[in-house]
Short mmCIF file of C-alpha atoms and ligand atoms in Angstrom, two decimals:
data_model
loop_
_atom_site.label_atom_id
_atom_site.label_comp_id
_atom_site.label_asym_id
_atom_site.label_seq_id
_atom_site.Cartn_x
_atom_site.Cartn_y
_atom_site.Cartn_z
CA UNK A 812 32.19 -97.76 32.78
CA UNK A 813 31.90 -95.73 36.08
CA UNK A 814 34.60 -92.82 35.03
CA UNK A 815 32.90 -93.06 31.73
CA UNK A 816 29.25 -91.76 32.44
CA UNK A 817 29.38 -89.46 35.19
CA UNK A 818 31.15 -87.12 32.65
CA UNK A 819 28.46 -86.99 30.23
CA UNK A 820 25.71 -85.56 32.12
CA UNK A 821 28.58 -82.96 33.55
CA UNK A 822 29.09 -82.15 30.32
CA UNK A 823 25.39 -81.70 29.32
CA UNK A 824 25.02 -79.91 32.24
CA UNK A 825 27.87 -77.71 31.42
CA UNK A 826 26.83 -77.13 27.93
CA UNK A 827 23.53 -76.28 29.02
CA UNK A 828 24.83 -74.05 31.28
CA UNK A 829 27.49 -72.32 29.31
CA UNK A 830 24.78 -71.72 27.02
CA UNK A 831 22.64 -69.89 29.46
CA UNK A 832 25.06 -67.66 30.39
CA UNK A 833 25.80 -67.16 27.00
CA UNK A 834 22.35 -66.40 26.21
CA UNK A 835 22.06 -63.60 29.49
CA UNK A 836 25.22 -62.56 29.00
CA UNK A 837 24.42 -61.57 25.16
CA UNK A 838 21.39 -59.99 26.19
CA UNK A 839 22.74 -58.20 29.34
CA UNK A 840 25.44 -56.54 27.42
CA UNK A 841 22.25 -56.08 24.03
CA UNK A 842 20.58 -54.31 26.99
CA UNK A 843 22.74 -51.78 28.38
CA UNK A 844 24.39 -51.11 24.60
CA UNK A 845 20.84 -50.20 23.88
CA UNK A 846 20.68 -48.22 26.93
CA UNK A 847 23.52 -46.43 26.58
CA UNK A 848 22.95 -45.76 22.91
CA UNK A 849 19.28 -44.00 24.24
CA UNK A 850 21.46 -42.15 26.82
CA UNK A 851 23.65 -41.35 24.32
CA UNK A 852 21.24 -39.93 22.07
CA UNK A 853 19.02 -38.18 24.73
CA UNK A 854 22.46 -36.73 25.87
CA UNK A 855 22.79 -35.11 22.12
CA UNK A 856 19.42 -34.03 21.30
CA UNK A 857 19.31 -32.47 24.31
CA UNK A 858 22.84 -30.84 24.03
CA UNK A 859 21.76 -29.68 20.27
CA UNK A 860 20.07 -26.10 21.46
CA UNK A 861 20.28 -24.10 18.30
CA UNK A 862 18.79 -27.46 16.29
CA UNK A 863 16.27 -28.78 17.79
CA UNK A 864 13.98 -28.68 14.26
CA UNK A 865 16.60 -30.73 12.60
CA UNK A 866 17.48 -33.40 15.00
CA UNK A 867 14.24 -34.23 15.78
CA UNK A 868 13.36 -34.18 12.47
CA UNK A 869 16.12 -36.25 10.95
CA UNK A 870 16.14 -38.85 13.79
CA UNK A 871 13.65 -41.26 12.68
CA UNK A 872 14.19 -41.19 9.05
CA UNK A 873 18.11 -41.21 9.05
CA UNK A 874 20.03 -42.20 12.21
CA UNK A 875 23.60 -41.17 12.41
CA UNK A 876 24.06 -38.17 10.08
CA UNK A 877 21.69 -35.52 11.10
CA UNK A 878 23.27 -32.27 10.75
CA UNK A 879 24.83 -32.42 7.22
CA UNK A 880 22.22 -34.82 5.17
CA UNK A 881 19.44 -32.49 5.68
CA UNK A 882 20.65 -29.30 5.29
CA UNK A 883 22.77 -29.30 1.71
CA UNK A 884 20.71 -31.15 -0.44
CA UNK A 885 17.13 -29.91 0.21
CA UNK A 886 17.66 -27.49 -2.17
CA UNK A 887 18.19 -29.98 -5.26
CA UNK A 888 15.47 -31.79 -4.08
CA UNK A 889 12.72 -28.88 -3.93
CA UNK A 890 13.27 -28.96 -7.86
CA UNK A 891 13.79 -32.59 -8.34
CA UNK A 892 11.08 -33.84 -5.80
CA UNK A 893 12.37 -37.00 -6.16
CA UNK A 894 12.75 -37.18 -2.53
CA UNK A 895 10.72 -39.81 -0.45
CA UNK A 896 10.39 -38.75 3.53
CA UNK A 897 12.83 -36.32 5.12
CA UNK A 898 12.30 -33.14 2.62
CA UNK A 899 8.23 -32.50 3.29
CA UNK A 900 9.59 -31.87 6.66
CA UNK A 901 12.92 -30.14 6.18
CA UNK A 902 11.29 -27.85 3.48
CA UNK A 903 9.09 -25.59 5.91
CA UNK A 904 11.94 -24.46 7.87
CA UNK A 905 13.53 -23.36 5.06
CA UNK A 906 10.49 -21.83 2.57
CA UNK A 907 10.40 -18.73 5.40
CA UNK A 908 13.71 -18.45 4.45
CA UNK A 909 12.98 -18.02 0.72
CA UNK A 910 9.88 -16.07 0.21
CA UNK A 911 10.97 -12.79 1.43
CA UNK A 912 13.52 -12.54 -1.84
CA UNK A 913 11.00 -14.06 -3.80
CA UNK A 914 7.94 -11.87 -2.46
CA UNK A 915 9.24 -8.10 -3.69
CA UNK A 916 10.63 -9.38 -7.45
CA UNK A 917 6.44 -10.38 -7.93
CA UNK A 918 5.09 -7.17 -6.30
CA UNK A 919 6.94 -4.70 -8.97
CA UNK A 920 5.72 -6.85 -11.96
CA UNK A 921 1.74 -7.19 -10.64
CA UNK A 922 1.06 -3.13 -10.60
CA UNK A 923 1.57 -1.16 -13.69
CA UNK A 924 1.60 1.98 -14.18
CA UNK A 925 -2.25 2.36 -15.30
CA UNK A 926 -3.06 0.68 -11.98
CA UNK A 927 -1.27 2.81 -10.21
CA UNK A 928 -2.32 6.15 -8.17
CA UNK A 929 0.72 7.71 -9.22
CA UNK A 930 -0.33 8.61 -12.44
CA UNK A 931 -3.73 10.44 -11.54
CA UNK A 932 -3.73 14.24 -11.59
CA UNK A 933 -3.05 16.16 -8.29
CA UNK A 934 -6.65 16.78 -7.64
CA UNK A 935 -7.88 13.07 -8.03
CA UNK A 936 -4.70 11.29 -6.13
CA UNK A 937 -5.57 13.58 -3.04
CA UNK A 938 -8.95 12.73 -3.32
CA UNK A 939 -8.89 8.87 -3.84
CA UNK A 940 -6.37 8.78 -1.49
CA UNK A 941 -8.58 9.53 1.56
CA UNK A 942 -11.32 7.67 0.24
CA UNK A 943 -9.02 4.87 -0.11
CA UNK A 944 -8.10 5.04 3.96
CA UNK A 945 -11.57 6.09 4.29
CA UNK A 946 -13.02 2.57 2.99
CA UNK A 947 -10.37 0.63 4.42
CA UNK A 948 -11.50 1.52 7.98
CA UNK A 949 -14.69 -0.14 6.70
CA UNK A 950 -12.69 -3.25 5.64
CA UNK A 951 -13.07 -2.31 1.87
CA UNK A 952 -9.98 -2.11 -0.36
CA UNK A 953 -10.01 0.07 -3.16
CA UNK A 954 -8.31 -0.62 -6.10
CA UNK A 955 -7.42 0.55 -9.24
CA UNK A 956 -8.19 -1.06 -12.54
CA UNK A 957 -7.50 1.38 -14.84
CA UNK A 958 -6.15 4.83 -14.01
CA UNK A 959 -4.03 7.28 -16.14
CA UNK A 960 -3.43 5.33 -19.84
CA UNK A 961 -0.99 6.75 -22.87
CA UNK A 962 -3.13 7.59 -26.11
CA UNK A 963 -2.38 5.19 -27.25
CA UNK A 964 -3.67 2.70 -25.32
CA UNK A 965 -6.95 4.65 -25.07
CA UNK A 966 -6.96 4.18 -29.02
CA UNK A 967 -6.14 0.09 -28.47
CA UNK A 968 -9.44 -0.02 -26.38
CA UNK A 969 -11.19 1.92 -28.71
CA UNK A 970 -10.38 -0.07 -31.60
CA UNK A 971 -11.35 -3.18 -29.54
CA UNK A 972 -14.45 -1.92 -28.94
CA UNK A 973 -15.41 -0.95 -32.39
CA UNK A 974 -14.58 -4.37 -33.23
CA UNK A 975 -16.94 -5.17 -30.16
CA UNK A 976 -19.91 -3.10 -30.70
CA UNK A 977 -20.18 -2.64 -34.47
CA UNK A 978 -19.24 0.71 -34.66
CA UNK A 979 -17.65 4.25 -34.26
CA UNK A 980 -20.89 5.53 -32.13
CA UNK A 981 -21.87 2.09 -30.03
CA UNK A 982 -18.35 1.92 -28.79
CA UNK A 983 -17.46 5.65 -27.57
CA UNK A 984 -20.32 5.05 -25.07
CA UNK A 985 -17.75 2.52 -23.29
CA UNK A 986 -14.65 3.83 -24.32
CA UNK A 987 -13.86 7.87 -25.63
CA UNK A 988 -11.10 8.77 -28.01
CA UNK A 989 -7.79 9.53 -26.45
CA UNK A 990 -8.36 13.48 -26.82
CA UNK A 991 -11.66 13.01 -24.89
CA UNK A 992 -10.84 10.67 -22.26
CA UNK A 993 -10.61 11.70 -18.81
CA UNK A 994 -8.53 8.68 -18.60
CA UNK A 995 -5.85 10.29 -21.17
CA UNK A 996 -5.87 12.98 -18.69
CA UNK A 997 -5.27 11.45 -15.27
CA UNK A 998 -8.81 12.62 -14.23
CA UNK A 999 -10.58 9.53 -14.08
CA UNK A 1000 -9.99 5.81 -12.24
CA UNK A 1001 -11.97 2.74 -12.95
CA UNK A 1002 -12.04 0.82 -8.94
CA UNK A 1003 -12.53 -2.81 -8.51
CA UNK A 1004 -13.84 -5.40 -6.87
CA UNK A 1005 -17.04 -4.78 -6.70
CA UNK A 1006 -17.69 -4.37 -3.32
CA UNK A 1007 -15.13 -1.48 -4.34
CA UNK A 1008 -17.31 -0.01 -6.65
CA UNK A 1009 -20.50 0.47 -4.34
CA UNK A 1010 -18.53 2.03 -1.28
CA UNK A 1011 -17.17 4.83 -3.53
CA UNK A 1012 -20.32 4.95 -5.10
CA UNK A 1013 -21.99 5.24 -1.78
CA UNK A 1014 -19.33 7.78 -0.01
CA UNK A 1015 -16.94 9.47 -2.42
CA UNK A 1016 -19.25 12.23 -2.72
CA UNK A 1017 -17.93 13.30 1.13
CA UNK A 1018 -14.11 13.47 -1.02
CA UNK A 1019 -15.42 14.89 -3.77
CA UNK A 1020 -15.17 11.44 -6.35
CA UNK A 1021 -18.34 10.22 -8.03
CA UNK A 1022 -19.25 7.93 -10.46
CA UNK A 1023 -20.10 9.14 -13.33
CA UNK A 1024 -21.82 7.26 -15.67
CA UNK A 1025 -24.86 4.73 -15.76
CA UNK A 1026 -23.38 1.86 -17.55
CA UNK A 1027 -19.76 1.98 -16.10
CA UNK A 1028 -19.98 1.41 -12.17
CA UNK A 1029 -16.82 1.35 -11.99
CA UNK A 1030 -15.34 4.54 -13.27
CA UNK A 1031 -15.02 7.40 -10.92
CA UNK A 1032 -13.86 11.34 -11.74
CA UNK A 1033 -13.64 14.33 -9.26
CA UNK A 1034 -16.57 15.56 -10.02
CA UNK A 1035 -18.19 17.66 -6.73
CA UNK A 1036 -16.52 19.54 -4.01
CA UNK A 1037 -15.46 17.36 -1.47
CA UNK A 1038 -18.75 16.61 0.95
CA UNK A 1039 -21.10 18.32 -1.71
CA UNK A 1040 -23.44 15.80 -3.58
CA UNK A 1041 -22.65 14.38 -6.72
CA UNK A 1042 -24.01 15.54 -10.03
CA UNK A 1043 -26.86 13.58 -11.43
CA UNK A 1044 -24.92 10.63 -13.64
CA UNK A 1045 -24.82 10.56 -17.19
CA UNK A 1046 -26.26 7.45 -19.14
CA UNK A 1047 -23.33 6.70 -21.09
CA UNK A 1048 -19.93 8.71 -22.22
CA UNK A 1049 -20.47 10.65 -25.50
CA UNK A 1050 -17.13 12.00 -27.60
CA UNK A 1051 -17.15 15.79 -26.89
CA UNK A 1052 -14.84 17.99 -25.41
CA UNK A 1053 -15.73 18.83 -21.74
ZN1 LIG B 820 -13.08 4.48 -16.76
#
């Protein structure tokens, strides 16, 4: 009876004990794991110099494998999209990367050849061309609609505007036949925006362009000696030879 109880509570005690430790122990060794793991990790993204973007970035969403998830398969998943977390923030560091080459295949295929200066006669390209630094000192672009066009062209409009206007007469006040357009020629330029419009309306008489007609305030032609007034303007165009 006497050897037989004193053991139990020993053993309780023990038990109870054992169990504590276990419990501290666990957590003790928990705690510094977890401590050395943040070590660990501040020790590496502070070692990464040349990546700070990517770890950073990577870290919370995927632990372990920062360096290679990110980098190969954003590409798929810019044209998938079926991505959930990591690529809205991967993608920016890369799209820099991407819109140079993408930026001069666009710029060739937005200016044709009737919207460029190129095809103006000597006379007009001099002349447009310091009106054109000339408004952009005052924060106005210039810029061409419509310069030089083939004959043919000139006879699509044409044709469209017949169609327009009713007839032969009605539309030659908006658009001549190739052999009278100044257009054909390389002696005239319609300007845009409209803002456009009014400062070359306003000052291309000091480079010798002026606008010409009433009902087109757009369309401009050498028409003066540079810083001599403009001619009075004509209502409308009319099909003659000038
Ligand atoms: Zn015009």
């Amino acid at each position: 009876m006497s050897n037989d109880q004193p053991p139990r509570p020993n053993r309780v005690v023990r038990t109870r004990l054992l169990s504590v430790i276990g419990v501290v122990g666990v957590g003790a060794v928990l705690g510094s794991l977890t401590l050395w793991h943040q070590q660990v990790g501040d020790a590496l993204g502070l070692g990464a110099d040349k990546e700070p973007v990517v770890s950073t970035v990577s870290a919370p969403a995927i632990g372990a494998p920062p360096a290679t998830v990110p980098v190969t398969p954003t590409p798929s998943r810019r044209t998938t999209t079926g991505a959930p977390a990591v690529p809205p923030k991967t993608s920016p560091t890369k799209r820099p990367t991407q819109q140079p080459t993408k930026k001069p295949t666009k710029k060739p295929t937005q200016v044709s050849r009737e919207e460029s200066i190129d095809g103006l006669s000597p006379t007009l390209k001099k002349r447009l061309t310091k009106a054109m630094t000339a408004a952009k000192a005052d924060g106005v672009t210039l810029r061409i609609t419509s310069g030089r066009r083939s004959a043919a062209k000139q006879q699509r409009l044409l044709d469209e505007a017949i169609r327009k206007y009713g007839s032969y007469k009605a539309a030659t006040r908006w658009v001549l036949p190739p052999k009278y357009s100044a257009h054909v020629q390389g002696k005239a330029v319609d300007i845009g925006p409209a803002a456009a419009m009014a400062w070359l309306d306003k000052n291309g008489w000091r480079y010798g362009v002026c606008r010409r007609y009433d009902n087109e305030p757009w369309h401009f032609e050498a028409l003066t000696t540079p810083g001599r007034k403009c001619p009075p303007r004509e209502p409308y165009a009319v099909a003659r030879a000038d």
